[in-house]
Backbone as a ProteinNet text record, in pm:
[ID]
protein_1_A
[PRIMARY]
XXXXXXXXXXXXXXXXXXXXXXXXXXXXXXXXXXXXXXXXXXXXXXXXXXXXXXXXXXXXXXXXXXXXXXXXXXXXXXXXXXXXXXXXXXXXXXXXXXXXXXXXXXXXXXXXXXXXXXXXXXXXXXXXXXXXXXXXXXXXXXXXXXXXXXXXXXXXXXXXXXXXXXXXXXXXXXXXXXXXXXXXXXXXXXXXXX
[TERTIARY]
10963.5	10817.4	10828.8	10739	10735	10621.1	10504.5	10396.3	10353.3	10275.4	10219.4	10087.4	10039.7	9916.7	9814.8	9746	9628.1	9704	9822	9886.1	9878.3	9891.6	9892.4	10041.4	10023.5	10154	10147.6	10260.5	10288.1	10389.5	10366.2	10483.5	10605.7	10626	10766.7	10822.2	10709.4	10752.6	10811.1	10750.7	10795.7	10909.9	10924.7	11054.6	11190.9	11149.7	11262.6	11289.8	11192.4	11197.7	11282.3	11255.2	11332.9	11484.2	11499	11643.9	11719.3	11660.5	11709.7	11757.9	11660	11681.6	11790.2	11814.1	11895.9	12041.5	12053	12179.7	12204.8	12111.3	12125.2	12081.5	12157.1	12126.3	11962	11931.5	11783.5	11762.7	11648.6	11623	11654	11672	11691.7	11839	11932.2	12080.5	12152.5	12074.4	12134.3	12101.1	12192.6	12182.2	12208	12139	12155.9	12288.2	12342.8	12468.5	12493.1	12405.4	12406.6	12286.2	12295.6	12176.5	12086.6	11980.9	11883.7	11914.4	11902.8	11930.5	11791.5	11671	11524	11449.2	11362.6	11264.2	11140.7	11043.7	10916.7	10809.3	10754	10648.3	10511.8	10441.7	10295.7	10206.2	10222.1	10161.8	10134.8	10069.6	10054.6	9934.8	9927.7	9798.9	9854	9758.1	9768.3	9856.4	9901.5	9993.3	10110.6	10169.1	10303.4	10377.7	10490.6	10586.2	10728.9	10770.1	10935.8	11001.8	10979.3	11067.9	11068.7	10947.6	10954.5	11039.5	11018.5	11088.5	11245.6	11276.6	11429.6	11468.8	11383	11435.2	11450.3	11351.2	11352.9	11472.4	11513.8	11612.7	11752.2	11752.2	11880.2	11902.2	11788	11801.3	11823.4	11769.5	11807.6	11951.8	11998.1	12141.5	12239.1	12174.1	12277	12262.2	12195	12202.9	12079.4	11962.4	11857.7	11744.1	11685.3	11565.4	11450.4	11370.2	11255.8	11119.4	11044.6	10914.8	10807.6	10707.2	10587.3	10454.2	10359.7	10212	10140.7	10088.8	10023	9889.2	9820.7	9693.9	9582.7	9467.4	9369.2	9227.9	9245.6	9136.7	9081.4	9138.9	9086.5	9102.8	9185.4	9198.3	9328.9	9327.5	9438.7	9534.8	9474.8	9542.5	9666.8	9777.7	9920.8	9886.2	9942.9	9951.2	10106.7	10136.2	10273.1	10291.9	10413.2	10553.8	10557	10469.5	10484.5	10494.8	10419.4	10446	10560.1	10656.4	10779.9	10868.7	10925.3	11045.8	11148.8	11179.3	11276.9	11206.5	11113	11035.8	10953.8	10965.9	10894	10748.7	10658.5	10514.4	10444.6	10372	10323.7	10190.3	10110.6	9975.8	9937.5	9810.8	9778.6	9679.1	9729.1	9639.2	9580.2	9482.6	9424.9	9490.4	9443.1	9500.8	9509.5	9447.9	9440.3	9532.3	9602	9669.4	9605.9	9473.6	9391.7	9387.8	9375.3	9378.5	9286	9326.5	9225.7	9178	9026.3	8944.5	8973.5	9036.4	9081.9	9213.2	9289.3	9415.8	9428.4	9501.6	9527.2	9602.1	9620.4	9660.7	9729.3	9793.2	9824.2	9976.1	10033.1	10159.9	10262.6	10235.2	10328	10340.3	10250.3	10277.6	10377.2	10477.9	10575.5	10566.1	10488.1	10475.3	10359.7	10296.7	10198.6	10236.6	10160.8	10187.4	10056.9	10074.8	9967.8	9919.6	9785.3	9751.1	9610.3	9564.9	9430.2	9310.6	9209.2	9075.5	8973.2	8896.4	8805.1	8696.1	8717.5	8639.4	8700.1	8612.3	8676.8	8696.8	8802.9	8779.3	8829	8907.2	8951.2	8876.5	8768.4	8684.7	8765.7	8869.4	8952.1	8913.8	8856.3	8783	8689.9	8564	8482.8	8478.8	8584.1	8589	8708.6	8774.3	8900.8	8880.4	8880.8	8884.2	9022	9053.5	9169.5	9251.1	9270.3	9366.5	9500.6	9590.2	9723.8	9721	9769	9784.2	9903.3	9881.7	9972	9955.8	10062.3	10064.2	9971.6	9900.5	9817.9	9792.5	9746.6	9711.6	9562.8	9496.6	9349.3	9321.2	9240.8	9224.4	9088.2	9107	9001.8	8955.1	8874.3	8803	8914.7	9003.7	9110.7	9229.4	9233.3	9359.2	9396.8	9553.1	9582	9613.4	9581.5	9617.4	9661.1	9802.3	9872.3	9805.9	9788.6	9725.8	9779.5	9709	9730.4	9578.6	9602.3	9474.8	9502.1	9384.5	9376.9	9342.6	9429.1	9427.5	9452.8	9392.6	9400.8	9441.1	9512.1	9554.7	9679.5	9720.5	9868.6	9950.5	9914.4	10006	10034.9	9965.4	10008.2	10091.2	10075.4	10129.7	10291	10300.9	10435.3	10535.8	10507	10623.1	10662.8	10564.8	10622.8	10722.1	10723.5	10821.4	10935.6	10922.7	11024.7	11118.1	11045.1	11114.1	11190.1	11135.4	11220.7	11347.2	11316.1	11416.1	11530.2	11499.3	11589.8	11682.3	11586.6	11675	11749.2	11727.3	11808.2	11949.5	11922.2	12043.7	12123.5	12057.9	12145.3	12226.2	12192.6	12257.5	12364.3	12306.7	12394.9	12408.2	12482	12494.2	12538.4	12586.6	12615.9	12499.8	12381.3	12276.4	12234.1	12219	12175.3	12037.9	11992	11845.2	11820	11897.1	11900.1	11905.4	11971.6	11967.5	11847.9	11796	11654.6	11559.3	11567.3	11456.8	11489.3	11617.9	11628	11592.9	11599.4	11538.3	11402.8	11341.4	11198.1	11142.2	11195.9	11143	11160.8	11258.1	11299.9	11204.4	11124.4	11062.5	11131.5	11254.2	11337.8	11284.5	11218.8	11167.3	11021.9	10948	10816	10755.7	10605.4	10541.7	10445.3	10425.4	10340.9	10204.8	10122.6	9986.4	9885	9946.7	9862.9	9853.6
9930	9900.7	9865.3	9932	9868.4	9789.6	9798.5	9721	9623	9531.6	9432.7	9461	9370.3	9395	9480.6	9579	9666.9	9730.2	9739.8	9830.2	9754.1	9610.2	9539.2	9539.1	9564.9	9567.9	9652	9634.5	9715.2	9826.1	9912.3	10007.3	9927.8	9830.1	9752.6	9725.7	9691.7	9681.1	9812.9	9904.2	10049	10072.9	10054.5	10102.9	10008.3	9871.6	9790.8	9829.7	9886	9945.6	10067.2	10147.7	10276.6	10253.1	10151.8	10113	10060.6	9974.8	9924.9	10014.2	10119.6	10223.3	10319.2	10347.5	10427.1	10357.2	10233.6	10162	10126.2	10124.3	10076.3	9933.7	9888.2	9741	9716.8	9614.3	9569.3	9414.7	9379.3	9243.4	9137.4	9218.2	9133.1	9088.3	9171.4	9154.6	9191	9270.1	9317.5	9477.8	9556.5	9706.7	9720.9	9803.1	9843.4	9870.3	9871.5	9906.3	10049.1	10131.6	10281	10324.4	10372.9	10403.1	10520.3	10539.3	10629.8	10774.5	10855.3	11007.2	11062.1	10994	11072	10949.1	10943.1	10834.5	10891	10841.4	10881	10782.8	10830.4	10757.1	10782.9	10740.5	10761.6	10667.7	10681.3	10598.9	10675	10623.7	10688.8	10668.7	10714.6	10689.8	10781.7	10764.5	10861.8	10823.8	10708	10667.6	10722.2	10765.7	10814	10696.2	10685.2	10557.5	10608.6	10615.2	10663.6	10565.1	10432.2	10331.4	10390.9	10431.6	10466.4	10601.5	10705.2	10832.9	10787.4	10705.4	10661.8	10623.7	10545.1	10487.8	10634.3	10705.7	10832.3	10917	10907.1	10999.2	10936.1	10808.4	10744.6	10750.2	10735	10759.9	10898.3	10987.8	11131.4	11157.4	11109.8	11115.2	11069.2	10953	10892.2	10973.2	11108.3	11193.1	11179.1	11109.5	11081.7	11179.6	11232.1	11319.5	11239.4	11252.8	11159	11249.7	11218	11291.2	11187.2	11250.1	11149.4	11234.4	11146.5	11226.4	11261.4	11373.9	11419.9	11354.5	11270.3	11216.6	11291.9	11205	11245.3	11272.6	11294	11298	11445.5	11553.6	11683.1	11736.9	11700.6	11731.8	11774.1	11831.3	11900.6	11803.5	11696.9	11568.7	11517.1	11529.1	11477	11332.3	11314.9	11179.7	11141.1	11022.5	10975.8	10862	10850.7	10910.3	11071.3	11129.4	11272.3	11361.2	11350.1	11446	11428.2	11317.7	11302.3	11434.8	11477	11571.8	11519.2	11640.3	11575.7	11514.7	11474.2	11439.3	11543.1	11552.7	11662.7	11603.7	11669.7	11638.2	11709	11630.9	11694.5	11691.8	11815.2	11824.9	11848.8	11847.2	11866.6	12009.3	12046.6	12152.2	12121	12201	12155.2	12219.8	12233.5	12279.7	12421.4	12495.8	12641.6	12680.1	12577.5	12596	12621.6	12597.6	12591.4	12477.7	12469	12361.2	12245.8	12124	12018.8	11979.3	11969.8	11944.1	11818.3	11722.3	11604.5	11621.4	11727.4	11728.5	11750.1	11692.3	11697.6	11846	11914.9	12043.8	12074.3	12180.2	12229.2	12268.9	12300.6	12360.3	12251	12126.6	12016.4	11990.2	12033.2	12007.7	12111	12052.3	12125.4	12200.5	12146.8	12207.6	12123.9	12186.9	12142.2	12124.4	12024.9	12002.6	11949.9	11945.1	11910.2	11757.8	11763.6	11599.8	11578.8	11687.4	11657.5	11663.8	11670.1	11667.7	11570.7	11515.2	11414.2	11488.3	11634.7	11700.4	11799	11827.2	11909.8	12047	12095.7	12248.5	12331.6	12280.7	12379.1	12362.1	12267.7	12244.6	12198.2	12124.2	12106.1	12000	11872.6	11779.6	11700.7	11699.8	11641.6	11500.5	11427	11302.6	11279.5	11375.2	11364.1	11466.6	11401.5	11490.6	11549.5	11642	11731.3	11626.9	11513.9	11408.6	11415.1	11334.4	11326.7	11211.8	11211.2	11100.9	11019.9	10869.6	10797.5	10655.5	10554.5	10447.4	10357.4	10249.7	10169.5	10039.2	9928.5	9822.7	9789.8	9748.5	9705.8	9560.8	9537.2	9372.3	9354.1	9341	9327.1	9185.3	9146.8	9010.4	8898	8921.1	8806.2	8843.3	8936.1	8961	9083.8	9097.6	9218.3	9309.5	9433	9515.8	9652.8	9664.4	9798.9	9913	10003.6	10125	10262	10376.7	10511.9	10540.7	10589.6	10618.2	10753.6	10793.5	10955.8	10932.8	10967.5	10946.9	11092.6	11079.9	11201.3	11163.4	11264.5	11240.8	11296.5	11304.8	11358.4	11230.7	11107.5	11018.9	11060.9	11147.7	11179.1	11307.7	11393.3	11524.3	11489.7	11375	11337.3	11307.3	11230.9	11209.5	11343.1	11439	11570.1	11618.7	11632.9	11687.5	11599.8	11480.7	11384.8	11378.2	11402.5	11434.6	11546	11661.3	11784.3	11771.6	11705.6	11680.3	11603.6	11515.5	11418.6	11508.5	11594.3	11678	11776.2	11822.3	11909.2	11814.7	11707.9	11649.1	11595.4	11595.6	11560.4	11699.5	11801.1	11940.8	11962.2	11929.4	11982.3	11850.8	11748.5	11608.3	11632.7	11744.8	11768.8	11814.7	11841.2	11898.7	11811.1	11842	11768	11789.8	11677.6	11704	11822.8	11852.4	11973.4	12088.7	12105	12228.4	12249.5	12126	12130.4	12163.3	12140.7	12186.3	12330.2	12375.5	12529.7	12598.4	12542.2	12613.8	12604	12504.6	12518.5	12621.6	12619.4	12694.6	12859.2	12886.9	13022.2	13057.7	12974.8	13000	13032.7	12983.6	12973.4	12881.3	12785.5	12683.7	12695	12777.6	12782.6	12907.9	12920.6	13039	13013.1	13114.9	13100.6	13115.2	13003.1	13000.7	13033.1	13047.6	13051.1	12943.4
12847.6	12887.4	13027.3	13108.7	13261.3	13289.9	13215.9	13260.1	13148	13184.1	13084.8	13012.5	12964.7	12861.8	12956.4	12890.4	12955.1	13074.1	13104.7	13189.9	13342.2	13325.7	13439.9	13512.7	13641.6	13715.3	13826.7	13909.6	14032.2	14024.6	14139.6	14157	14147.1	14198.3	14203.4	14041.6	13973.6	13819.8	13756.9	13805.7	13726.9	13794.3	13907.1	13989.5	13916.2	13895.1	13844.2	13697.7	13622.2	13502.6	13490.4	13591.5	13594	13636.9	13742.7	13756.9	13656.9	13576.3	13452.7	13353.5	13311.2	13220.1	13272.5	13391.3	13450.7	13474.1	13438.6	13449.7	13596.1	13679.2	13828.2	13846.8	13969.1	13987	13991.4	13930.9	13949.3	13942.3	13945.6	13936.5	13839.6	13710.7	13596.9	13603.8	13691.7	13675.8	13576.1	13491.5	13356.5	13370.3	13314.3	13239.6	13112.7	13050	12903	12877.9	12757.5	12712.7	12763.1	12744.8	12774.7	12841.5	12944.9	13028.2	12948.6	12993.1	12922.4	12977	12892.5	12933.6	12992.5	12936.4	12955.1	12973.8	13087.8	13091.5	13096.5	13007.3	12999.9	13077.2	13184.7	13253.6	13228.7	13131.9	13134.1	13207.5	13316.3	13431.9	13556.3	13651.7	13783	13851.1	13974.6	14075.5	14182.7	14292.7	14389.2	14504	14514.5	14612	14634.9	14742.3	14764.7	14843.5	14792.2	14865.8	14882.6	14996.1	15024	14961.5	14938.5	14868.9	14710	14656.9	14515.1	14508	14600.1	14585.7	14579.3	14668.2	14662.3	14521.1	14467.2	14325.3	14230.1	14229.5	14138.8	14177.5	14290.3	14366	14307.6	14302.8	14240.7	14110.4	14019	13879	13837.4	13924.2	13901.7	13907	14032.9	14058.5	13985.7	13894.1	13790.8	13667.3	13664	13542.6	13457.3	13496.7	13416.9	13443	13323	13337.5	13352.1	13446	13436.9	13433.5	13333.2	13283.7	13309.2	13399.9	13414.2	13405.6	13375.8	13356.8	13478.2	13476.5	13595.9	13643.2	13530	13541.5	13468.6	13480.3	13397.3	13487.9	13613.3	13718.8	13721.7	13627.8	13643	13770.2	13874.4	14001.8	14052.6	14183.8	14203.6	14284.4	14330.5	14418.3	14347.2	14412.8	14337.2	14285.8	14181.4	14115.7	14108.2	14147.8	14148	14042.2	13977.6	14015.9	13979.7	13902.3	13846.8	13962.4	14098.1	14190.3	14284.7	14255.6	14331.6	14307.8	14410.6	14405.5	14282	14206.6	14090.6	13971.5	13960.6	13870.6	13779.9	13649.1	13581.5	13562	13625.7	13612.5	13497.3	13405.3	13277.4	13289.9	13281.8	13262	13114.6	13068.7	12925.3	12877.6	12779.7	12724	12590.7	12535.1	12421.6	12297.5	12189.8	12079.9	12078.2	12169.4	12195.5	12297.9	12365	12492.7	12610.9	12602.1	12721.2	12793	12937.5	13014.8	12961.3	12941.9	12897.4	13046.3	13015.4	13140.3	13208.6	13154.6	13219.8	13298.6	13269.7	13320.3	13466.2	13541.6	13675	13685.5	13790.4	13803.1	13946.9	13957.3	14080.4	14086.1	14197.7	14227.5	14191.8	14205.9	14191.2	14043.4	13932.4	13790.8	13752.6	13683.6	13630.7	13489.7	13418.1	13281	13207	13090.6	13020.8	12882.3	12810.4	12674.9	12615.8	12475.9	12396	12434.5	12486.4	12521.8	12462.3	12367.3	12290.8	12373.6	12318.7	12368.7	12278	12327.3	12235.3	12170.1	12118.4	12055.9	11927.2	11850.3	11739.6	11767.9	11835.5	11883.1	11759.5	11663.7	11551	11433.1	11451.4	11322.5	11193.4	11214.3	11102.9	11034.5	11077.2	10995.5	11096.2	11049.4	11153.6	11198.7	11109.5	11131.1	11267.2	11261.8	11360.8	11468.1	11599.8	11713.4	11740.9	11812.1	11829.3	11943.5	11903.4	12006.6	11926.8	11980	11958.5	11864.4	11756.7	11656.7	11691.9	11738	11785.9	11711.1	11742.4	11712.7	11802.5	11743.2	11846.8	11774.8	11850.4	11802.5	11837.6	11758.2	11771.7	11761.4	11822.6	11809.2	11736.5	11616	11512	11503.6	11587.4	11597.7	11634.3	11718.9	11737.2	11681.6	11584.4	11498.1	11534.4	11576	11611.9	11487.1	11486.2	11377.7	11402.3	11360.4	11403	11316.9	11371.1	11305.4	11375.7	11321.9	11393.6	11451.8	11583.4	11643.9	11717.8	11744.4	11795.7	11952.8	12028.8	12180.1	12243.5	12383.1	12460.4	12601.3	12679.8	12792.1	12830.9	12961.4	13011	12971.7	12928.8	12879.3	12727.9	12671.8	12532.3	12542	12645.6	12675.4	12713.7	12789.6	12852	12755	12647.2	12550.5	12467.1	12449.7	12390.5	12486.9	12618.5	12706.5	12699.1	12711.5	12698.1	12575.2	12471.9	12339.2	12331.4	12382.9	12380.9	12481.5	12571.8	12684.7	12613.8	12545	12471.6	12365.4	12291.6	12184.1	12249.4	12378.1	12445.6	12480.4	12537.9	12581.2	12464	12348.7	12225.7	12193.5	12214.4	12184	12282.9	12414.5	12532.4	12615.8	12571.4	12654.3	12812.4	12858.5	12981.5	13078.2	13009.5	13079.3	13189.8	13310.7	13408.8	13451.5	13523.7	13568.7	13655.7	13718.2	13824.5	13720.6	13637	13539.8	13452.3	13405.9	13355.9	13452.3	13576.2	13665.2	13699.6	13698.6	13718	13585.7	13467.8	13345.4	13344	13388.6	13397.1	13497.8	13612.8	13718.1	13695.3	13605.2	13581.8	13457	13395.2	13281.9	13138.8	13145.5	13039.6	12918.6	12956.4	12851.1	12806.1	12897.4	12861.5	12871.8	12828.9	12841.7	12965.8	13045.6	13156.2	13121.9	13130.5	13090	13206.6	13325.1	13443.3	13510
[MASK]
++++++++++++++++++++++++++++++++++++++++++++++++++++++++++++++++++++++++++++++++++++++++++++++++++++++++++++++++++++++++++++++++++++++++++++++++++++++++++++++++++++++++++++++++++++++++++++++++++

């Protein structure tokens, strides 16, 4: 986890979390017993920073596949860290593999995955929108209640891709971030939806 309650924090906090997960020197002075193979970043914003780019380059050079949410502005403006070179930028589609109206898009987006929409496209159940079922915590009158909730967004699509990358690494431990990028670019892992 890179940010605090309600998503509070700064790029620096995310960079330190990435450095830690990648087994690189960081402000905590510690590294995990085994570095991460895949990092999921369901965070982002419009600001580009050469310092941040350097952190993602270092993590990728250490062998870490980095997957980040493209953002929910329904716009083509790049969102970072997703738009950094070497990071897999994930947009969202609905249950019919159509562009989710909120998902950012453009040539900088690497892949799309199910992100859900807040409506019942498939008429499966009137009580449930076509969101992604996830764990969550609700504040029920001052008491935290763990529950399952339906959520929508590129932050819901990104863990789908990170999970697939983790499964790929489990089957092929020598798979490098560069090879993953080549497979994505060649269309070997995806269907071209336009």
